[in-house]
Coordinates of C-alpha atoms in Angstrom, one line a residue:
Chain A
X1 CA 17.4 -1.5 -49.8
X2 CA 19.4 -4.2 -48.3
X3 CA 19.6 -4.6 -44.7
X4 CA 22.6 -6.1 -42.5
X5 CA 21.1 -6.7 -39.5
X6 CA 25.1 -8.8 -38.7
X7 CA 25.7 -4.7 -37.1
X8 CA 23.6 -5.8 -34.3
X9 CA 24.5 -9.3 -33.4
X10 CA 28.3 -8.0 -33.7
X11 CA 27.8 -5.2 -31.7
X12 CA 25.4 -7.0 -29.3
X13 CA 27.3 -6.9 -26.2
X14 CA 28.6 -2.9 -26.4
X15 CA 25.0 -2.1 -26.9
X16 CA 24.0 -4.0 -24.4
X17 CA 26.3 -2.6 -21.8
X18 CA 24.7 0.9 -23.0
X19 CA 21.3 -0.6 -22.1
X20 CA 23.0 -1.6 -18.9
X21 CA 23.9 2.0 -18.3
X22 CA 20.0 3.4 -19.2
X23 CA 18.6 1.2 -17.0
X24 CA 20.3 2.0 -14.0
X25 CA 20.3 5.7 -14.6
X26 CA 16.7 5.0 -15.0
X27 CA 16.2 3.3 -11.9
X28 CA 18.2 5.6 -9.9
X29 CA 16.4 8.4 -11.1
X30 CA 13.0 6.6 -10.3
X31 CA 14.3 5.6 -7.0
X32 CA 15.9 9.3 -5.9
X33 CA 13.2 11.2 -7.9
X34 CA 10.3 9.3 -6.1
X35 CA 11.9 9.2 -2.4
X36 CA 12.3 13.1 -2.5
X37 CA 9.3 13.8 -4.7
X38 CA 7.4 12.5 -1.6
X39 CA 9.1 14.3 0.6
X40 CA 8.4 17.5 -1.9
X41 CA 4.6 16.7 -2.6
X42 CA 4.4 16.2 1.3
X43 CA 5.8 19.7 1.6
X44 CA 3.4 21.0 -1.2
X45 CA 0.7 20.3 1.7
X46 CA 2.2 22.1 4.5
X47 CA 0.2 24.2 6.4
X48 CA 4.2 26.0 7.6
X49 CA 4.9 28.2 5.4
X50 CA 8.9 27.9 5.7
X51 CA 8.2 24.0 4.4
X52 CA 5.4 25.1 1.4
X53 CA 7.0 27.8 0.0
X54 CA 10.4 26.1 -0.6
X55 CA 8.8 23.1 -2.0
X56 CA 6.4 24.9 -4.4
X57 CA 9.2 27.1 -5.6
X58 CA 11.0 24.0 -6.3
X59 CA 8.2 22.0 -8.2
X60 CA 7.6 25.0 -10.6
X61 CA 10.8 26.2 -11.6
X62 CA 12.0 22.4 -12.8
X63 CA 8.5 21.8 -14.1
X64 CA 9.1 25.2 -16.5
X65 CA 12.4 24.1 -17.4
X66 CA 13.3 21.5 -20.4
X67 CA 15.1 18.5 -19.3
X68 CA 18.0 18.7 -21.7
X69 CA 18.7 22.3 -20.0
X70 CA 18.7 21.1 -16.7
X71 CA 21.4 18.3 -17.6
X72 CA 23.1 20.5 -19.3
X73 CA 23.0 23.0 -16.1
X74 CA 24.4 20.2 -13.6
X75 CA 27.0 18.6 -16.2
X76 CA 28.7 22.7 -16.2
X77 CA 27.1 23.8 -13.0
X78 CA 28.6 21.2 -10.8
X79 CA 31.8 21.2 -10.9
X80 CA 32.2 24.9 -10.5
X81 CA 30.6 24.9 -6.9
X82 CA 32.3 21.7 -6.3
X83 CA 35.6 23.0 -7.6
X84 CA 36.4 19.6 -8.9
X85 CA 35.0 17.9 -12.1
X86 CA 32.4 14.9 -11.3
X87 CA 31.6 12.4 -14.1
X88 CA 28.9 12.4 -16.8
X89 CA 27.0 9.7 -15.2
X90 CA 27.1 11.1 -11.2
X91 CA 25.8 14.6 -13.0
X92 CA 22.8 12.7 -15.1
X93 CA 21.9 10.8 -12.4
X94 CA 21.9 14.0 -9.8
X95 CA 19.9 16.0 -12.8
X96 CA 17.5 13.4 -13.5
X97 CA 16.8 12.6 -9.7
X98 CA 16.0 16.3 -9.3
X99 CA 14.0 16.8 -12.3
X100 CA 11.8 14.0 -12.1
X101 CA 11.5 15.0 -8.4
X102 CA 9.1 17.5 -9.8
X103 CA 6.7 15.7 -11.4
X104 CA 6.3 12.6 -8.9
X105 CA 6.0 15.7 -6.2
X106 CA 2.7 16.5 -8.0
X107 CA 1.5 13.1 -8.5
X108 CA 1.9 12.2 -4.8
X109 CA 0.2 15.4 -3.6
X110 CA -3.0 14.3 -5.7
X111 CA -2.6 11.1 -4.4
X112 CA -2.5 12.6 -0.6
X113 CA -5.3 15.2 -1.6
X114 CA -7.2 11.9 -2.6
X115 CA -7.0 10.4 0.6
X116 CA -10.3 12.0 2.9
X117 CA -9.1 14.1 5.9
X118 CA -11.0 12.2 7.8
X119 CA -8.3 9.2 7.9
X120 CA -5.3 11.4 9.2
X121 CA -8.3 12.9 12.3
X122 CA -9.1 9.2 13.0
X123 CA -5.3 8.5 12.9
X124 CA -4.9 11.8 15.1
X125 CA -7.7 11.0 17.3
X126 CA -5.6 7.2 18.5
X127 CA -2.4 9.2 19.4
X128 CA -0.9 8.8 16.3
X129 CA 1.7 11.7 15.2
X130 CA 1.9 13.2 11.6
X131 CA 5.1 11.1 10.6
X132 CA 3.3 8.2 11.5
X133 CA -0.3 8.5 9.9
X134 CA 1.5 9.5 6.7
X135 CA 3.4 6.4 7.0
X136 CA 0.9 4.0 8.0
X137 CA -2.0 5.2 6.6
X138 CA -2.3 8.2 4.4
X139 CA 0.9 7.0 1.7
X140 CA -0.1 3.3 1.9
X141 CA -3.6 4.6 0.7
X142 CA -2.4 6.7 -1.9
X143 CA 0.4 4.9 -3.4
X144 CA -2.4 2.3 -3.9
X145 CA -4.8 5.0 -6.2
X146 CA -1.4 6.9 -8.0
X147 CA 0.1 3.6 -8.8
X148 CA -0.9 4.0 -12.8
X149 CA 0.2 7.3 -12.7
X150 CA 3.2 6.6 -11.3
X151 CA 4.2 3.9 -13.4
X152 CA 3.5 6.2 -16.3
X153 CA 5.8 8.8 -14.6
X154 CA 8.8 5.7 -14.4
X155 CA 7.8 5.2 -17.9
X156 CA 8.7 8.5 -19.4
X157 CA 11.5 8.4 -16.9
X158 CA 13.2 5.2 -18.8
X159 CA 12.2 7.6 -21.9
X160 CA 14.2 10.9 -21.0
X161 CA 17.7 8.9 -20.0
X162 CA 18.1 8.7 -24.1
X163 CA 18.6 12.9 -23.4
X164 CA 22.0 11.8 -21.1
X165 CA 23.1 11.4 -24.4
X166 CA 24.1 15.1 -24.8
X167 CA 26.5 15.3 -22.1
X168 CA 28.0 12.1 -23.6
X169 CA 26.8 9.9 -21.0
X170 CA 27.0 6.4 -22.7
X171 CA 24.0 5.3 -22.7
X172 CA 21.7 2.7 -24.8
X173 CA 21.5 5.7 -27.4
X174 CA 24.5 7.0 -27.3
X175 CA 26.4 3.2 -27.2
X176 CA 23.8 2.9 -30.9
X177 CA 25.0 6.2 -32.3
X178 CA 28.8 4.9 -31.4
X179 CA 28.5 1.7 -33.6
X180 CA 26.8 3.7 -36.1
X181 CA 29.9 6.1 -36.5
X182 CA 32.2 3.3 -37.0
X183 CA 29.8 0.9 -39.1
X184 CA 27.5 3.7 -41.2
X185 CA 24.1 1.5 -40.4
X186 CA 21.7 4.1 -38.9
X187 CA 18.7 2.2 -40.0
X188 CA 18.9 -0.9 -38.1
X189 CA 20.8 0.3 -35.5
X190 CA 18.1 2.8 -34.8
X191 CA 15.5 0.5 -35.5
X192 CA 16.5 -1.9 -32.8
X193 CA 17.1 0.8 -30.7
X194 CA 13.3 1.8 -31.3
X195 CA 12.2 -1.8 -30.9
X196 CA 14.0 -2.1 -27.1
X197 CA 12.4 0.9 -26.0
X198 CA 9.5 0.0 -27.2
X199 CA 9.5 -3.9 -26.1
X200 CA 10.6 -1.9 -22.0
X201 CA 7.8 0.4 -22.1
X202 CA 4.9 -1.1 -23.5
X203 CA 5.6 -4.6 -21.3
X204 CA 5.2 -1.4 -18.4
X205 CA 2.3 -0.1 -19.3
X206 CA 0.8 -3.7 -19.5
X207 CA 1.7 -3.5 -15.9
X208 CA -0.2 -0.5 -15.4
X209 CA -3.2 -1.7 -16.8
X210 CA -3.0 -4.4 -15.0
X211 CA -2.9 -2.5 -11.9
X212 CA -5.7 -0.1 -13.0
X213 CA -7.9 -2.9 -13.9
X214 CA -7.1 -4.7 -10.8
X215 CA -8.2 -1.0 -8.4
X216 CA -11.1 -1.0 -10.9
X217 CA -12.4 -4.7 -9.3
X218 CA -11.6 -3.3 -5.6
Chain B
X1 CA -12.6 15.9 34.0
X2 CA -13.6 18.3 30.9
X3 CA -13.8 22.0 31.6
X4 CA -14.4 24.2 28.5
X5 CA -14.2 28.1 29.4
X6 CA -15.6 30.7 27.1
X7 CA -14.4 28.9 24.1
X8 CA -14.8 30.7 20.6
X9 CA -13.4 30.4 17.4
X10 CA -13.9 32.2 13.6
X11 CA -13.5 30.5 10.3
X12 CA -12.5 33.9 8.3
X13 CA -15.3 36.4 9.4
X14 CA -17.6 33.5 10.6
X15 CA -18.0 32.9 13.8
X16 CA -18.9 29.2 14.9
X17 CA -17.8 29.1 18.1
X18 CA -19.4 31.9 20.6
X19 CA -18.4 32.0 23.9
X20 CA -19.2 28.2 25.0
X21 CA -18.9 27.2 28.7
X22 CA -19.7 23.6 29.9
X23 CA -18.0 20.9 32.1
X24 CA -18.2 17.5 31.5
X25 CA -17.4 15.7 34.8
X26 CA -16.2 11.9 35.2
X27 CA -18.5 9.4 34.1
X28 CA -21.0 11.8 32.5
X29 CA -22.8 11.4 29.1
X30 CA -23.2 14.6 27.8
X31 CA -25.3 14.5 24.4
X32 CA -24.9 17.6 22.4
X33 CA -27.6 18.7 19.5
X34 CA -28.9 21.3 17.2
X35 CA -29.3 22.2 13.7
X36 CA -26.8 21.8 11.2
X37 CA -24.1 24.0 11.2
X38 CA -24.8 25.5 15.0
X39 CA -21.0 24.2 15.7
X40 CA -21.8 21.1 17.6
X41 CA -19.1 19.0 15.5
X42 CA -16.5 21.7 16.0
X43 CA -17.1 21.6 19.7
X44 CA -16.3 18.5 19.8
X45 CA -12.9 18.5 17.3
X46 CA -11.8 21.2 19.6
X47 CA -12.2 18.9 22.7
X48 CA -9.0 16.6 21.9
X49 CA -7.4 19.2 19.5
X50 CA -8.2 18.3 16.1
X51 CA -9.6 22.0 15.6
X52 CA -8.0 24.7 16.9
X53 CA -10.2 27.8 18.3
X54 CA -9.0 31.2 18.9
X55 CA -10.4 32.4 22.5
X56 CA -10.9 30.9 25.5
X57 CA -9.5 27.6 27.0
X58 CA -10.0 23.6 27.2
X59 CA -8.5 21.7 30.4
X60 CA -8.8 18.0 30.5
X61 CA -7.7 16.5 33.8
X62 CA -7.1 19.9 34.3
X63 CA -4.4 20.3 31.1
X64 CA -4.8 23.4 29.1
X65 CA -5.2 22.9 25.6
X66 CA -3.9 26.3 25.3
X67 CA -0.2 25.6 27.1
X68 CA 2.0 25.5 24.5
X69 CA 3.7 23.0 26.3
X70 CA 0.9 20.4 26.1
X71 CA 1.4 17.3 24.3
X72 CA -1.8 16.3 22.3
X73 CA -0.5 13.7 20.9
X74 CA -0.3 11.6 24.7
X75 CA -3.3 13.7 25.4
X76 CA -5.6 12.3 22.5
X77 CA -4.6 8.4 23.4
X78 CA -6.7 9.1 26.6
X79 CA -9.9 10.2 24.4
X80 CA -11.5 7.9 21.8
X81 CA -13.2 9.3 18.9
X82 CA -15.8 7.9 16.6
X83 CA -16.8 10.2 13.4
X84 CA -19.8 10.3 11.4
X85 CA -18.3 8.6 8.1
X86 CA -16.4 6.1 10.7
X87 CA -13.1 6.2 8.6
X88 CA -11.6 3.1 9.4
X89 CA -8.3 2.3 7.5
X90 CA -9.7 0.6 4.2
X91 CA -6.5 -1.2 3.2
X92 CA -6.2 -2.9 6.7
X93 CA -8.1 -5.7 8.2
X94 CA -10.7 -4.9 10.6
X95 CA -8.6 -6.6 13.6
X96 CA -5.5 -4.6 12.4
X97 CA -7.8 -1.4 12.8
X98 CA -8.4 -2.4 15.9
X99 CA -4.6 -3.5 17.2
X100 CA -2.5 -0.9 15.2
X101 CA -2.9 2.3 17.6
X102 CA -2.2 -0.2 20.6
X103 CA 1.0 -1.2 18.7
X104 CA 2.7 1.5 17.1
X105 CA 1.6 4.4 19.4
X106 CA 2.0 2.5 22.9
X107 CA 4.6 -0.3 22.3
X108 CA 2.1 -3.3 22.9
X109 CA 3.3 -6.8 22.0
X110 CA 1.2 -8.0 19.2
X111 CA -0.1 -11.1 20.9
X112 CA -1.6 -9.3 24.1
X113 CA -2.8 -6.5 21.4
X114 CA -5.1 -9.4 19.1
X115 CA -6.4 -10.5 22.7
X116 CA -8.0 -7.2 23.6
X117 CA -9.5 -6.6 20.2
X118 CA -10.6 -10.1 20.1
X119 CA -12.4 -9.4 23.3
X120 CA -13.5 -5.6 21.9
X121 CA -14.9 -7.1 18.6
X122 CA -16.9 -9.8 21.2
X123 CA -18.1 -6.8 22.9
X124 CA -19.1 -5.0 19.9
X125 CA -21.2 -8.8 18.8
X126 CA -19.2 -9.0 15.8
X127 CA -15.9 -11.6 16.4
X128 CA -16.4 -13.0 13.3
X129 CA -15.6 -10.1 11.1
X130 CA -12.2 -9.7 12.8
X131 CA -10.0 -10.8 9.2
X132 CA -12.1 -9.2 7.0
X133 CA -11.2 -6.0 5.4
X134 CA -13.7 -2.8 6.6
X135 CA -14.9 -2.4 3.0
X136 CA -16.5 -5.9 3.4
X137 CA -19.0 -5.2 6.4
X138 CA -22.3 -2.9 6.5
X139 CA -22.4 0.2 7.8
X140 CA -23.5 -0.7 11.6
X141 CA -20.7 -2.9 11.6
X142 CA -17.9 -0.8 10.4
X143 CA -19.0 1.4 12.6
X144 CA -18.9 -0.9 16.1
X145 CA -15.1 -1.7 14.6
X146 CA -14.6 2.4 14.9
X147 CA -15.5 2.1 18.4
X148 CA -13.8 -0.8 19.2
X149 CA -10.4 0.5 17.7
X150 CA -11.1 3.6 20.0
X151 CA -11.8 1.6 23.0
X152 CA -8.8 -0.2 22.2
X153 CA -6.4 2.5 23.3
X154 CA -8.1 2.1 26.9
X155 CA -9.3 6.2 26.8
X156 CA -11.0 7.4 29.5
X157 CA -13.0 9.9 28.0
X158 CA -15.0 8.6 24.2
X159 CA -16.2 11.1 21.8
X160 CA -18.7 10.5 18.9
X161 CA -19.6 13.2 16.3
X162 CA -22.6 12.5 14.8
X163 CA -21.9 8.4 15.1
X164 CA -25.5 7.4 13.4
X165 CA -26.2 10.0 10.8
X166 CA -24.6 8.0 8.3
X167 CA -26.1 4.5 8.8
X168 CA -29.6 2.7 6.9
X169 CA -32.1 3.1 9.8
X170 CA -32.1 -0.4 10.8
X171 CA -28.5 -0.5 11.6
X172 CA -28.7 2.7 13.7
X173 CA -30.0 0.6 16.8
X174 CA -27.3 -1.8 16.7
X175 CA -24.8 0.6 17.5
X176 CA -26.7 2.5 19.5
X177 CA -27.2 -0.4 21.8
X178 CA -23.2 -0.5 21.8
X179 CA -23.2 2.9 23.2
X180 CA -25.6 2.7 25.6
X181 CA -24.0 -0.3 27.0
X182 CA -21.1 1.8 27.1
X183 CA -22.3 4.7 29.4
X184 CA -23.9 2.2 31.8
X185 CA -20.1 0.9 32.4
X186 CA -19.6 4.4 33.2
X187 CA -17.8 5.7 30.2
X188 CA -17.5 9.3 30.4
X189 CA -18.7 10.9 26.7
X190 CA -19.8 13.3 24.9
X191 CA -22.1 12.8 21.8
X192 CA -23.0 14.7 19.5
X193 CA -26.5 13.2 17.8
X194 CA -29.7 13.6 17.0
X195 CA -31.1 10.0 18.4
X196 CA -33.2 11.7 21.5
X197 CA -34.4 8.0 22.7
X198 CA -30.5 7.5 23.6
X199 CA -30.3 11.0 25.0
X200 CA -33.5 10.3 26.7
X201 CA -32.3 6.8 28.1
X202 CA -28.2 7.7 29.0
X203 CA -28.0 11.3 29.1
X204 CA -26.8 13.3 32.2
X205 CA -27.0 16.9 30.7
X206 CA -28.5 17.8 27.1
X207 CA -26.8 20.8 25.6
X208 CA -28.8 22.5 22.8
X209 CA -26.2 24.8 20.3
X210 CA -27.4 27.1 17.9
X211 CA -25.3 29.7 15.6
X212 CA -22.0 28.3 17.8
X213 CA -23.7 29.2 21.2
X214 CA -25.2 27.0 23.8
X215 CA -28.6 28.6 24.1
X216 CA -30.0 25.4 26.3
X217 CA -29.2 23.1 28.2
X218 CA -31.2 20.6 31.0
X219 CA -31.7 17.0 32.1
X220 CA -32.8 14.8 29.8
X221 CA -36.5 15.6 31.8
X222 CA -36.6 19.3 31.4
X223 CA -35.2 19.5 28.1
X224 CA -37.6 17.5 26.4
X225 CA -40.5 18.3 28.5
X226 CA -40.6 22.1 28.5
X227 CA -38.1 23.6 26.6
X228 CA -37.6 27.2 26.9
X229 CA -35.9 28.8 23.9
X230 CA -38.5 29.0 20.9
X231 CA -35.3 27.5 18.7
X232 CA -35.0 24.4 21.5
X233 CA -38.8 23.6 20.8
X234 CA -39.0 24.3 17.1
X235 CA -35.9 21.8 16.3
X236 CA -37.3 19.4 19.1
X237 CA -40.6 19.5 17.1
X238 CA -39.0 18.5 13.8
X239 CA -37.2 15.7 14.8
X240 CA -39.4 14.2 17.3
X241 CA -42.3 14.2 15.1

């Protein structure tokens, strides 16, 4: 079998600006999924039952659902209650935020549950109100002990943009499986697209072990 | 300056809370005991809000805890608390435990805010320990931090659920001595504790609580030198062995 690895070089900078695309749908999604999955896993705590209820909902129905349906329901959902068509990457990026809302929800409210009541009565107990013992010391203290599983979460995030691919969202993926329709060189295309996942991910779970080792010493 | 009028309150079926009356005037030390589980702790939660109750009504300076209208959160700056497990912030430094509440909750300027905790940590007999971080000092010390950072909010009233019961028996004395010192600068508190030789040395009123009732009370005299409830002298016999 002979390889021509020239596909890769020659195609370098298309792929590239597919790789471009994954990572900021990636980092959007970690970004918006994170910010309202603390919001959510907040809400997954509430003793009101108007704020609980809503937010519970939420986290079970996307965490039943597989991703690649819930892209598919924003990509033809959308622009029916918008009435106007939006583009493949506003839709990924709005489906992926929501979706991986879910899951950091969960992780942060095990990270919150981690944290002894006792810190949010002594934070009461100065005059402190909710809002601000959350802020200064309840999600301080629990980003701290959920950082692995959080950076495992961003992980598999990086992971599921590759499924923007069915909506045609030109992505990393989807810029490989371009090249490989006009050039008929699946095996080294998808080869290198193995290797730069695998080069992104496994340099971040370094990280995490990093960090895990590092709470370990604390 | 602390009325509490036939105060009870249920967890589910339980009642832990039964009708409890006292008044805790300005500058008193009222030390509160009794076995395990006779609602001394949730007596004293209820005090600045932290747990609800069902009947009955709390007034400090004469604000009902009940009035819907009452604003805890300015109402707990005027009442320190120190817990049993002293829950200082782990992931600050001890000075920024100190500072933090003076800060962010009543707008003081940083500089003025270091001053007073400097001076609190030299009243507590532990300056040194100001940059360190909580997990770093023993026990007796993390504990004087906890009532520094509540003295630090000026209160006029300090609470301490069970402050000791967590310490090594040498470092209970230390900060004892801290709270002693305290009510002789006229503090008005409330304790709730075991440690009779500091109810016996600062205490104005002893309350005794059993099954979430107070079924004594007395001077620090009459309560330890002739009891009259059977359960009074039976728990004062245990723990004064």
């Amino acid at each position: 079998m002979n390889f021509e690895w020239q596909v890769i070089s020659n195609n370098l900078f298309f792929l590239m600006g597919g790789l471009v695309t994954t990572f900021e749908l990636a980092l959007i999604a970690i970004a918006g999924g994170l910010t309202l999955g603390i919001l959510v896993g907040m809400g997954r705590l509430s003793t009101i039952k108007f704020i609980y209820y809503p937010a519970t909902l939420f986290v079970n129905l996307m965490r039943t659902q597989p991703l690649i349906l819930v892209i598919f329901w924003f990509y033809f959902l959308m622009p029916l209650i918008l009435g106007r068509p939006i583009g493949g990457f506003t839709s990924a990026v709005i489906a992926f935020t929501i979706f991986e809302a879910s899951y950091f929800a969960e992780i942060i409210r095990a990270g919150i549950q981690s944290i002894s009541k006792g810190q949010i009565d002594a934070a009461y107990s100065t005059g402190f109100t909710y809002w601000q013992a959350m802020r200064y010391f309840i999600i301080p203290q629990a980003l701290k002990n959920m950082m692995p599983s959080l950076i495992t979460q961003a992980v598999v995030v990086f992971q599921d943009t590759s499924l923007a691919y069915v909506i045609g969202l030109r992505e990393f993926l989807r810029s490989a499986n371009v090249v490989d329709a006009r050039e008929m060189r699946s095996v080294e295309l998808y080869l290198f697209v193995g290797l730069v996942y695998f080069i992104v991910c496994f340099s971040m779970s370094q990280v995490c072990k990093k960090l895990e080792l590092k709470k370990g010493n604390a | 300056m602390i009325e509490i009028i036939n105060v009870s309150k249920w967890f589910g079926q339980l009642k832990v809370l039964d009708n409890v009356n006292e008044t805790i005037n300005k500058g008193q030390v009222v030390v509160i005991c009794g076995p395990s589980g006779s609602g001394k702790s949730t007596l004293l939660k209820s005090l600045n809000g932290l747990e609800p109750f069902q009947e009955g009504d709390i007034r400090v300076d004469g604000i009902s805890l009940k009035d819907p209208k009452t604003n805890f959160i300015k109402l707990r700056q005027k009442m320190g608390m120190v817990f049993q497990r002293f829950e200082l912030y782990p992931h600050i430094k001890v000075i920024e435990n100190i500072t933090i509440a003076p800060i962010k909750v009543l707008n003081k300027p940083k500089a003025k805010a270091d001053k007073k905790a400097m001076e609190l940590l030299e009243r507590v007999g532990i300056p040194e320990q100001a940059e360190k971080y909580p997990g770093n000092l023993s026990g007796g010390q993390q504990q004087r931090v906890a009532i520094a950072r509540a003295l630090a909010m000026e209160p006029d009233i300090m609470l301490f659920d069970e402050p000791t019961s967590a310490l090594d028996p040498e470092m209970i004395k230390e900060v004892l001595d801290v709270m002693v010192d305290l009510a002789k600068s006229g503090m008005t508190m409330a304790v709730v504790t075991h440690e009779m030789g500091f109810a016996k040395e600062v205490a104005d009123e002893i309350i005794f609580m059993d099954e979430g009732r107070i079924i004594e009370r007395g001077t620090d005299r009459s309560f330890f030198e002739n009891p009259e409830s059977e359960r009074a002298k039976e728990f004062l016999r245990k723990i004064l062995i």
